[in-house]
Amino acid sequence: MYLYWGLAFVGLIITSILVGTITLDSASFDWQLLSQTRIPRTIAIVLSGMSLSVAGVIMQMLANNKFVEPTTTGTVEWAILGMLLLLIFYPQASLTVKLSVSVLFSILGAVSFLLLIKKLHTRSVIMVPLVGIIYAGIIGAVVNFIAYQQDLMQFVWVWIQGDFSMILQGRYELLWIAGLLTLLAYFIADRFTLVGLGKNVATNLGLNYSYVFAIGITLVACIAGITVVIAGVLPFLGLIVPNIVSLYFGDNLRRSIPLIACLGAMLALVCDILARILVHPFEIPVGVIMGVVGSVVFLGLLLRQTRHD
Amino acid sequence: MKKIFLLILTTISLLQITSLQAATTYSPPKKVVSFDLGQIDTLDYLGVPVIGVPKLHTISYLAKFQADKYVNVGSMFEPDFEIVASLEPDLIMLGARTQSKIKMMQSIAPTFDSTVWGNDYLNQFYLITEKTAALVNQSQLAAKALEDIKQQVAMIKANAKKAGKVLFVMTTGGKITVFGPGSRFGWLYNELGFEAAGDDNSLSHHGDPVSFEYLRKVNPDVLMVLDRDIAIGKDTGMAKQLLENDVIKSLKAYHNNKIIMLDGYAWYTVGTGITAMNKTLAQIQEAIAVE
């Protein structure tokens, strides 16, 4: 079974390399095209998809709720706010500065959200993601307000749109950091599984809860911050992929993180290939397609949940 | 008796100045408020003072309107009706960006809709400019300016085909969109005679987003770049950063020095003013000049 999925994954990677505005034919092997745009783009998609999905599942463990992830709980909106302020006050910032600010603000976002839901005493599992969406909306409104005052509205929402069309050799390499963080998450996966059981249970089992919690937030924020700067906002990925994997493989993260990573990468590849094909030779931003696909699946998962309540 | 009655009736209706497409005044309006940057530009060229402008948008070569003697009447999209009313203008001019507010404006003062949109861009521009000039009694000066412009257009048309295939792109927020003959900048191809690279005939007025691969595929002889961010006064440096890469360096246009960074303010923000049109055409002429 894993073999088929593995083959599908490789198949998607190859498709992604082959699909684009320019049709490749075997007669002229255009290495320049491949190395400048196609391969970097494919790698960027795989890394983003992988890391965002894993960031999603870590956040779900931290929040003890299956329906949270960086793009639906305000983390990403905070990152956008940070980048917007950076743009207004220091527009010539280098990429490193941009990434640092983005990560910093993502940490603020993730921490503030998790503190917020600690105050929430509710029996319904749906309240937490709803609060997340509301919180994201509030921060989004702040971003809108500042952008509006600065006459940057159109700019910000184009800028932040998840889109791999501008990925080039030399422009995406810092995404590998997100990839490495995903690997790190895999190595300490067991600890996150314990965190997911709740503070009391985890501490009873000998886990240094605060320490692992802090590492978890840092991982999530770094991944969210880096992907937002390089690829834009890719919504719902961290939400639907872990939930789908969890339906079939349970919540043992040591087992499911590799699967989540692969499925996340594959989903991102499918969305981007569609983005390139649907209005060929032009492109639809991949964030739009992910938003559509993701929200439909999200609704399905929520409805499935409410039937159990 | 009946004849006198009819005479009085017709005189009264003639005297009623209704705010129509072009408000007819018998003496040039003394207090003009304009939301259309193109008309601010034209009126400035014709030497007609304007009392109220949207200061948020008068930058670059219209920066003199930032001075205190001009009143800020809000932005083009959100005009400040109170301030406009308090100025008691004789004439209000507005363009496409403010067109949705025309009814409110008409209740304040006679309003001239100077929108230029869609097909036949240049002819619309000539017509609107002539109307504006007539309103302020500067028809002769305007006619001369338009003659000059028409000559420039003719010269460009004569040389346009030699320039090769032209691709017009707009950059904003780090993304690139392409505008073809069917788009809002289509007059570049349709009326200035340039040959369009690629086969985009979309009618999208925000352009079609493309990747660098598209630029590589189309490989135009001339690449015209409009940085929308600079055009609205927000120099984020992104366009330059965006275009400093290997794909652009592999284009024909790069090697022939035919990547043209257009004067965004004149092209996009102002557009239909005499000075703006002069700048635009001059830049195009210089760009396609054969060395």
Coordinates of C-alpha atoms in Angstrom, one line a residue:
Chain A
M1 CA 0.0 0.0 0.0
Y2 CA 2.8 2.3 0.9
L3 CA 4.4 1.4 -2.4
Y4 CA 1.5 2.8 -4.3
W5 CA 1.6 6.0 -2.4
G6 CA 5.3 6.2 -2.8
L7 CA 5.0 5.8 -6.5
A8 CA 2.2 8.4 -6.6
F9 CA 4.5 10.8 -4.8
V10 CA 7.3 10.3 -7.2
G11 CA 4.8 10.6 -10.1
L12 CA 3.6 13.9 -8.8
I13 CA 7.1 15.3 -8.4
I14 CA 7.9 14.3 -12.0
T15 CA 4.6 15.8 -13.2
S16 CA 5.4 19.0 -11.4
I17 CA 8.7 19.2 -13.1
L18 CA 7.2 18.6 -16.5
V19 CA 4.2 20.9 -16.3
G20 CA 4.5 24.6 -17.0
T21 CA 4.0 27.4 -19.4
I22 CA 6.7 26.1 -21.7
T23 CA 6.0 22.6 -23.0
L24 CA 9.1 20.4 -22.8
D25 CA 9.8 18.0 -25.6
S26 CA 12.4 15.3 -25.5
A27 CA 14.2 16.7 -28.5
S28 CA 15.6 19.8 -26.7
F29 CA 16.6 19.1 -23.2
D30 CA 16.3 22.5 -21.7
W31 CA 18.4 22.2 -18.6
Q32 CA 18.4 25.9 -18.0
L33 CA 14.7 25.9 -17.7
L34 CA 14.7 22.9 -15.4
S35 CA 17.3 24.2 -13.1
Q36 CA 16.2 27.8 -13.0
T37 CA 12.5 27.4 -12.5
R38 CA 11.0 23.9 -12.6
I39 CA 13.1 22.1 -10.1
P40 CA 13.4 24.9 -7.6
R41 CA 9.6 25.4 -7.8
T42 CA 9.0 21.7 -7.3
I43 CA 11.4 21.5 -4.4
A44 CA 9.8 24.7 -2.9
I45 CA 6.3 23.1 -3.1
V46 CA 7.4 19.9 -1.5
L47 CA 9.2 21.6 1.3
S48 CA 6.3 24.0 2.0
G49 CA 3.6 21.3 1.8
M50 CA 5.6 19.1 4.0
S51 CA 6.5 21.6 6.7
L52 CA 3.2 23.3 6.9
S53 CA 1.4 20.0 7.4
V54 CA 3.7 19.0 10.1
A55 CA 3.5 22.4 11.7
G56 CA -0.3 21.9 11.7
V57 CA -0.1 18.6 13.5
I58 CA 2.3 20.0 16.1
M59 CA -0.1 22.9 16.7
Q60 CA -2.9 20.5 17.1
M61 CA -1.0 18.6 19.8
L62 CA -0.2 21.9 21.6
A63 CA -3.7 23.1 21.5
N64 CA -5.3 19.7 22.2
N65 CA -7.6 20.2 19.3
K66 CA -7.8 18.6 15.9
F67 CA -8.9 21.7 14.0
V68 CA -6.2 24.2 14.4
E69 CA -3.2 25.2 12.3
P70 CA -1.1 28.3 11.7
T71 CA -3.2 29.7 8.9
T72 CA -6.6 29.5 10.7
T73 CA -5.6 30.7 14.1
G74 CA -4.0 34.1 13.6
T75 CA -0.4 32.9 13.5
V76 CA 0.0 33.8 9.9
E77 CA -2.0 37.0 10.2
W78 CA 0.5 38.1 12.9
A79 CA 3.3 37.3 10.5
I80 CA 1.6 39.4 7.8
L81 CA 1.3 42.2 10.3
G82 CA 5.0 42.0 11.1
M83 CA 5.9 42.0 7.4
L84 CA 3.6 44.9 6.7
L85 CA 5.1 47.0 9.5
L86 CA 8.6 46.1 8.2
L87 CA 7.6 47.2 4.7
I88 CA 6.3 50.5 6.0
F89 CA 9.2 51.4 8.3
Y90 CA 12.1 49.6 6.7
P91 CA 11.3 48.6 3.1
Q92 CA 14.9 47.8 2.1
A93 CA 15.2 45.0 4.6
S94 CA 17.2 42.0 3.5
L95 CA 15.6 38.6 3.2
T96 CA 17.1 37.5 6.5
V97 CA 15.6 40.4 8.3
K98 CA 12.3 39.7 6.7
L99 CA 12.4 36.1 7.8
S100 CA 13.4 37.0 11.3
V101 CA 10.6 39.5 11.7
S102 CA 8.1 37.1 10.2
V103 CA 9.2 34.3 12.6
L104 CA 9.1 36.7 15.6
F105 CA 5.6 37.8 14.9
S106 CA 4.5 34.3 14.2
I107 CA 5.7 33.4 17.7
L108 CA 3.7 36.2 19.1
G109 CA 0.7 34.9 17.1
A110 CA 1.0 31.3 18.1
V111 CA 1.6 32.2 21.8
S112 CA -1.2 34.6 22.0
F113 CA -3.6 32.2 20.4
L114 CA -2.6 29.3 22.7
L115 CA -3.0 31.6 25.7
L116 CA -6.4 32.7 24.5
I117 CA -7.7 29.2 24.2
K118 CA -6.4 28.2 27.7
K119 CA -9.0 30.6 29.0
L120 CA -11.7 28.9 27.0
H121 CA -13.6 26.3 29.0
T122 CA -15.8 24.4 26.6
R123 CA -16.9 21.0 26.0
S124 CA -17.3 21.4 22.3
V125 CA -14.3 20.7 20.1
I126 CA -15.6 23.1 17.5
M127 CA -15.2 26.2 19.7
V128 CA -11.4 26.3 19.5
P129 CA -11.1 26.5 15.8
L130 CA -13.9 29.0 15.7
V131 CA -12.2 31.2 18.2
G132 CA -9.1 30.7 16.1
I133 CA -10.8 31.9 13.0
I134 CA -12.3 34.9 14.8
Y135 CA -8.9 35.8 16.3
A136 CA -7.4 35.5 12.8
G137 CA -10.1 37.8 11.5
I138 CA -9.4 40.4 14.2
I139 CA -5.6 40.4 13.4
G140 CA -6.5 40.4 9.7
A141 CA -8.6 43.5 10.3
V142 CA -5.7 45.3 11.9
V143 CA -3.6 44.4 8.9
N144 CA -6.3 45.7 6.6
F145 CA -6.6 48.9 8.6
I146 CA -2.9 49.7 8.5
A147 CA -2.7 48.7 4.8
Y148 CA -5.7 50.9 4.0
Q149 CA -4.2 53.9 5.8
Q150 CA -1.0 53.4 3.9
D151 CA -2.7 52.8 0.6
L152 CA -1.2 49.4 0.4
M153 CA -4.3 47.2 0.4
Q154 CA -4.0 45.8 -3.1
F155 CA -0.3 45.4 -2.6
V156 CA -0.6 43.4 0.7
W157 CA -3.2 40.9 -0.5
V158 CA -1.4 40.2 -3.7
W159 CA 1.9 39.9 -1.9
I160 CA 0.7 37.5 0.7
Q161 CA -1.2 35.3 -1.7
G162 CA 0.3 31.8 -1.8
D163 CA 2.0 31.5 -5.1
F164 CA 4.9 29.6 -6.4
S165 CA 5.2 31.3 -9.7
M166 CA 8.0 33.6 -8.6
I167 CA 10.2 30.8 -7.3
L168 CA 13.6 30.8 -8.9
Q169 CA 17.0 29.3 -8.3
G170 CA 18.5 31.4 -5.5
R171 CA 15.2 32.6 -4.2
Y172 CA 13.8 29.7 -2.3
E173 CA 16.7 28.0 -0.6
L174 CA 15.8 29.2 2.9
L175 CA 12.8 26.9 2.7
W176 CA 15.2 24.1 3.4
I177 CA 15.3 25.4 7.0
A178 CA 11.6 24.6 7.2
G179 CA 12.5 21.1 5.9
L180 CA 15.1 20.6 8.5
L181 CA 12.7 21.7 11.2
T182 CA 10.2 19.1 9.9
L183 CA 13.0 16.5 10.3
L184 CA 13.6 17.8 13.9
A185 CA 9.9 17.4 14.6
Y186 CA 10.1 13.8 13.5
F187 CA 13.0 13.1 15.9
I188 CA 11.1 14.4 18.9
A189 CA 7.7 13.2 17.7
D190 CA 7.1 11.1 20.7
R191 CA 7.3 14.1 23.0
F192 CA 4.7 15.8 20.9
T193 CA 2.4 12.8 21.1
L194 CA 2.6 13.1 24.9
V195 CA 1.9 16.8 24.8
G196 CA -1.2 16.0 22.8
L197 CA -2.4 13.9 25.7
G198 CA -2.8 17.0 27.9
K199 CA -0.6 18.7 30.5
N200 CA -1.4 16.4 33.4
V201 CA -1.0 13.2 31.6
A202 CA 2.2 14.3 30.0
T203 CA 3.8 15.5 33.2
N204 CA 2.8 12.3 34.9
L205 CA 4.6 10.4 32.3
G206 CA 7.7 12.3 33.0
L207 CA 7.7 14.9 30.2
N208 CA 9.1 18.4 30.8
Y209 CA 5.9 19.9 29.5
S210 CA 6.8 23.6 29.3
Y211 CA 10.1 22.8 27.6
V212 CA 8.5 20.7 24.9
F213 CA 5.7 23.2 24.5
A214 CA 8.1 26.0 23.9
I215 CA 10.0 23.9 21.3
G216 CA 6.7 23.1 19.7
I217 CA 5.7 26.8 19.4
T218 CA 9.1 27.7 18.0
L219 CA 8.9 25.0 15.4
V220 CA 5.4 26.0 14.3
A221 CA 6.2 29.7 14.2
C222 CA 9.5 29.2 12.3
I223 CA 7.8 27.1 9.7
A224 CA 4.9 29.4 9.3
G225 CA 7.1 32.5 9.3
I226 CA 9.5 31.1 6.7
T227 CA 6.8 29.8 4.3
V228 CA 4.8 33.0 4.4
V229 CA 7.8 35.1 3.4
I230 CA 8.9 32.8 0.6
A231 CA 5.7 31.3 -0.7
G232 CA 2.9 33.3 0.7
V233 CA -0.1 32.0 2.7
L234 CA -1.0 28.4 1.9
P235 CA -4.3 27.9 3.7
F236 CA -5.8 24.8 5.3
L237 CA -2.9 22.5 4.5
G238 CA -1.9 22.0 8.1
L239 CA -5.4 21.3 9.0
I240 CA -6.8 18.8 6.5
V241 CA -3.6 16.7 6.0
P242 CA -3.1 15.7 9.7
N243 CA -6.8 15.0 10.1
I244 CA -7.0 12.8 7.1
V245 CA -3.9 10.9 8.2
S246 CA -5.2 10.6 11.7
L247 CA -8.4 9.0 10.4
Y248 CA -6.5 6.1 9.1
F249 CA -3.4 5.9 11.1
G250 CA -4.2 7.4 14.5
D251 CA -2.3 9.9 16.6
N252 CA 1.0 8.3 17.2
L253 CA 3.2 11.0 15.8
R254 CA 6.3 8.9 15.3
R255 CA 4.3 6.8 12.9
S256 CA 2.2 9.5 11.3
I257 CA 4.6 12.5 10.8
P258 CA 6.3 10.9 7.8
L259 CA 2.9 10.2 6.3
I260 CA 1.6 13.7 7.1
A261 CA 4.7 15.2 5.5
C262 CA 4.3 13.1 2.3
L263 CA 0.6 13.7 2.0
G264 CA 1.1 17.4 2.6
A265 CA 3.7 17.6 -0.1
M266 CA 1.5 15.6 -2.5
L267 CA -1.5 17.8 -1.9
A268 CA 0.6 20.9 -2.4
L269 CA 1.9 19.5 -5.7
V270 CA -1.6 18.6 -6.9
C271 CA -2.8 22.1 -6.1
D272 CA 0.1 23.8 -7.8
I273 CA -0.1 21.6 -10.9
L274 CA -3.8 22.5 -11.2
A275 CA -2.7 26.2 -10.7
R276 CA -0.5 25.9 -13.7
I277 CA -2.9 23.9 -15.9
L278 CA -6.3 25.5 -15.4
V279 CA -5.7 28.7 -17.3
H280 CA -2.6 27.7 -19.2
P281 CA -0.3 29.7 -20.0
F282 CA -1.3 31.9 -17.2
E283 CA -1.5 30.9 -13.5
I284 CA -4.0 30.9 -10.8
P285 CA -2.3 31.6 -7.4
V286 CA -2.0 28.3 -5.7
G287 CA -3.3 29.8 -2.4
V288 CA -6.7 30.2 -4.2
I289 CA -6.9 26.6 -5.2
M290 CA -5.8 25.4 -1.7
G291 CA -8.3 27.7 -0.2
V292 CA -11.1 26.2 -2.2
V293 CA -10.0 22.6 -1.8
G294 CA -9.1 23.1 1.8
S295 CA -12.3 24.8 3.0
V296 CA -14.4 22.1 1.4
V297 CA -12.5 19.3 3.1
F298 CA -12.4 21.3 6.4
L299 CA -16.2 21.6 6.3
G300 CA -16.5 17.9 5.6
L301 CA -14.3 17.1 8.6
L302 CA -16.2 19.5 10.9
L303 CA -19.6 18.0 9.9
R304 CA -18.2 14.6 10.4
Q305 CA -17.2 15.7 13.9
T306 CA -20.5 17.2 14.8
R307 CA -22.3 14.0 13.9
H308 CA -20.2 12.3 16.7
D309 CA -20.9 15.0 19.3
Chain B
M1 CA -50.5 85.3 -25.2
K2 CA -49.8 81.7 -25.8
K3 CA -46.6 82.6 -27.7
I4 CA -45.3 84.8 -24.8
F5 CA -46.1 82.0 -22.4
L6 CA -44.1 79.5 -24.5
L7 CA -41.2 82.0 -24.8
I8 CA -41.0 82.4 -21.1
L9 CA -41.2 78.6 -20.6
T10 CA -38.4 77.9 -23.0
T11 CA -36.2 80.7 -21.6
I12 CA -36.6 79.2 -18.1
S13 CA -35.7 75.7 -19.2
L14 CA -32.7 77.0 -21.1
L15 CA -31.5 78.9 -18.1
Q16 CA -31.7 75.8 -15.9
I17 CA -28.2 74.5 -15.6
T18 CA -28.6 70.8 -15.1
S19 CA -25.6 68.8 -14.2
L20 CA -25.1 66.6 -17.2
Q21 CA -22.1 65.0 -18.8
A22 CA -20.6 68.4 -19.6
A23 CA -21.9 71.2 -17.4
T24 CA -22.4 74.2 -19.7
T25 CA -21.3 77.5 -18.1
Y26 CA -21.2 80.8 -19.8
S27 CA -18.1 82.1 -18.0
P28 CA -15.2 79.9 -17.0
P29 CA -15.7 78.4 -13.6
K30 CA -13.6 80.2 -10.9
K31 CA -13.6 77.5 -8.3
V32 CA -12.8 74.0 -9.7
V33 CA -12.4 70.9 -7.6
S34 CA -11.0 67.9 -9.4
F35 CA -10.8 64.3 -8.4
D36 CA -9.4 63.2 -11.8
L37 CA -5.6 63.5 -11.8
G38 CA -5.7 63.6 -15.6
Q39 CA -7.8 66.7 -15.5
I40 CA -5.7 68.3 -12.7
D41 CA -2.8 67.7 -15.0
T42 CA -4.5 69.2 -18.1
L43 CA -5.9 72.2 -16.2
D44 CA -2.4 72.8 -14.8
Y45 CA -1.1 72.7 -18.3
L46 CA -3.8 75.2 -19.5
G47 CA -2.9 77.5 -16.6
V48 CA -6.3 77.2 -14.9
P49 CA -6.2 77.2 -11.1
V50 CA -7.7 74.4 -9.2
I51 CA -8.8 74.8 -5.6
G52 CA -9.3 71.3 -4.4
V53 CA -7.4 68.1 -5.1
P54 CA -7.0 64.6 -3.6
K55 CA -3.7 65.3 -2.0
L56 CA -3.0 61.6 -1.3
H57 CA -2.6 61.1 -5.0
T58 CA -0.9 64.2 -6.2
I59 CA 2.7 63.2 -6.1
S60 CA 5.7 63.1 -8.5
Y61 CA 5.3 65.8 -11.1
L62 CA 2.1 67.0 -9.5
A63 CA 3.7 67.4 -6.1
K64 CA 3.1 71.2 -6.2
F65 CA -0.5 70.5 -5.3
Q66 CA 0.7 69.4 -1.9
A67 CA 1.0 73.1 -1.0
D68 CA -1.3 74.5 1.7
K69 CA -3.2 76.8 -0.7
Y70 CA -4.8 73.7 -2.2
V71 CA -7.5 72.0 -0.2
N72 CA -7.4 68.3 0.4
V73 CA -10.7 66.9 -0.8
G74 CA -10.2 63.3 0.3
S75 CA -9.1 60.4 -1.8
M76 CA -10.2 59.5 -5.3
F77 CA -12.1 56.5 -3.9
E78 CA -13.4 58.1 -0.7
P79 CA -14.0 61.8 -1.5
D80 CA -14.8 64.1 1.4
F81 CA -18.2 65.5 0.5
E82 CA -18.3 67.9 3.4
I83 CA -15.1 69.6 2.4
V84 CA -16.1 69.7 -1.2
A85 CA -19.5 71.3 -0.3
S86 CA -17.9 73.8 2.0
L87 CA -15.6 75.0 -0.9
E88 CA -18.7 75.9 -2.9
P89 CA -17.1 75.0 -6.2
D90 CA -18.4 76.1 -9.6
L91 CA -17.3 72.8 -11.2
I92 CA -16.4 69.4 -10.0
M93 CA -14.4 67.0 -12.2
L94 CA -14.1 63.3 -11.6
G95 CA -12.9 60.3 -13.4
A96 CA -13.3 56.5 -13.4
R97 CA -12.0 56.0 -9.9
T98 CA -14.6 58.4 -8.4
Q99 CA -17.4 57.6 -10.8
S100 CA -19.5 55.7 -8.3
K101 CA -19.8 58.9 -6.3
I102 CA -21.1 61.0 -9.2
K103 CA -24.7 61.3 -7.9
M104 CA -23.6 62.8 -4.6
M105 CA -21.3 65.2 -6.4
Q106 CA -24.0 66.3 -8.7
S107 CA -26.0 67.4 -5.7
I108 CA -23.2 69.7 -4.7
A109 CA -22.2 71.4 -7.9
P110 CA -22.2 70.9 -11.7
T111 CA -20.1 67.8 -12.3
F112 CA -18.0 66.8 -15.3
D113 CA -17.4 63.1 -15.7
S114 CA -14.0 62.9 -17.4
T115 CA -13.8 59.1 -17.4
V116 CA -11.7 57.6 -20.1
W117 CA -12.1 53.8 -20.3
G118 CA -12.2 51.0 -22.7
N119 CA -11.8 51.0 -26.4
D120 CA -10.7 54.0 -28.4
Y121 CA -8.6 55.3 -25.6
L122 CA -6.8 58.0 -27.5
N123 CA -9.9 59.4 -29.1
Q124 CA -11.7 59.5 -25.8
F125 CA -8.7 61.3 -24.4
Y126 CA -8.8 63.9 -27.1
L127 CA -12.5 64.4 -26.7
I128 CA -12.4 64.8 -22.9
T129 CA -9.4 67.2 -23.2
E130 CA -11.3 69.3 -25.7
K131 CA -14.4 69.4 -23.5
T132 CA -12.3 70.4 -20.5
A133 CA -10.6 73.1 -22.4
A134 CA -13.9 74.4 -23.7
L135 CA -15.2 74.6 -20.1
V136 CA -12.4 76.8 -19.1
N137 CA -12.1 78.8 -22.3
Q138 CA -8.7 77.5 -23.2
S139 CA -9.6 75.7 -26.4
Q140 CA -6.8 77.1 -28.5
L141 CA -4.0 76.2 -26.1
A142 CA -5.5 72.7 -25.7
A143 CA -5.9 72.2 -29.5
K144 CA -2.2 73.0 -30.0
A145 CA -1.2 70.6 -27.3
L146 CA -3.4 67.9 -28.8
E147 CA -1.9 68.5 -32.2
D148 CA 1.6 67.9 -30.8
I149 CA 0.4 64.7 -29.2
K150 CA -1.3 63.5 -32.3
Q151 CA 2.0 64.0 -34.2
Q152 CA 3.9 62.0 -31.6
V153 CA 1.4 59.2 -31.9
A154 CA 1.8 59.2 -35.6
M155 CA 5.5 59.0 -35.3
I156 CA 5.3 56.2 -32.9
K157 CA 2.9 54.3 -35.1
A158 CA 5.2 54.7 -38.0
N159 CA 8.1 53.0 -36.1
A160 CA 6.1 50.7 -33.9
K161 CA 6.3 47.6 -36.1
K162 CA 10.1 47.9 -36.3
A163 CA 10.4 47.5 -32.6
G164 CA 9.3 43.9 -32.8
K165 CA 7.1 42.1 -30.3
V166 CA 6.2 44.0 -27.2
L167 CA 5.1 42.6 -23.9
F168 CA 3.5 44.8 -21.3
V169 CA 3.7 43.7 -17.7
M170 CA 2.7 45.2 -14.4
T171 CA 4.5 44.3 -11.2
T172 CA 2.8 44.7 -7.8
G173 CA 3.4 43.0 -4.5
G174 CA 6.2 40.9 -5.9
K175 CA 4.0 39.3 -8.6
I176 CA 3.9 39.9 -12.4
T177 CA 0.7 40.4 -14.4
V178 CA 0.5 40.6 -18.2
F179 CA -1.7 43.0 -20.1
G180 CA -2.6 42.2 -23.7
P181 CA -4.5 43.9 -26.5
G182 CA -7.9 43.3 -24.8
S183 CA -6.9 44.8 -21.5
R184 CA -6.9 48.3 -20.1
F185 CA -3.5 49.0 -21.5
G186 CA -4.5 47.5 -24.9
W187 CA -4.3 50.9 -26.5
L188 CA -0.5 50.4 -26.6
Y189 CA -1.1 47.7 -29.2
N190 CA -4.4 48.8 -30.7
E191 CA -3.7 52.5 -31.1
L192 CA 0.1 52.9 -31.1
G193 CA 0.5 50.0 -33.5
F194 CA 2.8 47.8 -31.5
E195 CA 2.8 44.1 -32.1
A196 CA 1.8 42.0 -29.1
A197 CA 4.1 39.2 -27.9
G198 CA 2.3 36.1 -26.7
D199 CA -1.3 35.5 -27.5
D200 CA -3.1 37.1 -24.5
N201 CA -6.4 38.5 -25.6
S202 CA -8.0 38.6 -22.2
L203 CA -10.3 41.4 -21.2
S204 CA -9.1 41.3 -17.6
H205 CA -8.4 44.8 -16.4
H206 CA -6.2 43.6 -13.6
G207 CA -4.0 41.6 -15.9
D208 CA -3.2 37.9 -15.9
P209 CA -0.6 36.6 -13.3
V210 CA 2.2 34.9 -15.0
S211 CA 5.4 33.1 -13.9
F212 CA 8.9 33.9 -15.2
E213 CA 8.5 30.9 -17.4
Y214 CA 5.9 32.8 -19.4
L215 CA 8.4 35.6 -19.9
R216 CA 10.9 33.1 -21.1
K217 CA 8.5 31.5 -23.4
V218 CA 7.3 34.7 -25.0
N219 CA 10.8 36.3 -25.1
P220 CA 9.6 39.6 -26.4
D221 CA 11.8 42.1 -28.2
V222 CA 10.6 44.8 -25.9
L223 CA 9.5 44.4 -22.3
M224 CA 7.6 47.3 -20.8
V225 CA 7.4 47.1 -17.1
L226 CA 4.9 49.2 -15.1
D227 CA 5.6 49.1 -11.4
R228 CA 2.3 49.8 -9.8
D229 CA 3.9 50.3 -6.4
I230 CA 6.0 53.2 -7.5
A231 CA 3.1 54.5 -9.5
I232 CA 1.0 55.0 -6.3
G233 CA 4.0 56.4 -4.5
K234 CA 5.1 53.3 -2.5
D235 CA 8.6 52.6 -3.6
T236 CA 9.1 49.1 -2.1
G237 CA 12.0 48.3 -4.3
M238 CA 10.4 45.0 -5.1
A239 CA 10.1 45.4 -8.8
K240 CA 13.9 45.9 -9.2
Q241 CA 14.5 43.0 -6.9
L242 CA 12.0 40.9 -8.8
L243 CA 13.7 41.5 -12.1
E244 CA 17.2 41.0 -11.0
N245 CA 17.4 37.3 -11.9
D246 CA 18.7 34.8 -14.4
V247 CA 15.5 34.3 -16.4
I248 CA 15.2 38.0 -17.1
K249 CA 18.9 38.1 -18.0
S250 CA 18.3 35.4 -20.6
L251 CA 15.7 37.4 -22.4
K252 CA 16.3 39.1 -25.8
A253 CA 15.0 42.4 -24.3
Y254 CA 17.6 42.3 -21.7
H255 CA 20.5 41.9 -24.1
N256 CA 19.2 44.7 -26.4
N257 CA 18.5 47.0 -23.5
K258 CA 14.8 47.0 -24.2
I259 CA 13.5 46.4 -20.8
I260 CA 11.7 49.7 -20.1
M261 CA 10.7 50.7 -16.7
L262 CA 7.7 52.9 -17.5
D263 CA 6.9 56.1 -15.6
G264 CA 4.1 54.4 -13.6
Y265 CA 2.6 57.6 -12.3
A266 CA 2.1 59.1 -15.7
W267 CA 1.0 55.8 -17.3
Y268 CA -1.3 54.4 -14.7
T269 CA -2.2 56.9 -11.9
V270 CA -2.7 60.0 -14.0
G271 CA -3.1 58.6 -17.5
T272 CA -5.3 61.1 -19.3
G273 CA -3.6 64.4 -18.7
I274 CA -1.8 66.4 -21.3
T275 CA 1.5 66.3 -19.5
A276 CA 1.1 62.7 -18.6
M277 CA 0.4 61.8 -22.2
N278 CA 3.4 63.7 -23.3
K279 CA 5.6 62.0 -20.8
T280 CA 4.2 58.6 -21.7
L281 CA 4.7 59.1 -25.5
A282 CA 8.1 60.6 -25.1
Q283 CA 9.2 57.6 -23.0
I284 CA 7.9 55.2 -25.6
Q285 CA 9.6 57.0 -28.4
E286 CA 12.9 57.0 -26.6
A287 CA 12.5 53.4 -25.9
I288 CA 12.0 52.2 -29.4
A289 CA 14.5 54.6 -31.0
V290 CA 16.7 52.7 -33.2
E291 CA 20.3 53.2 -32.4

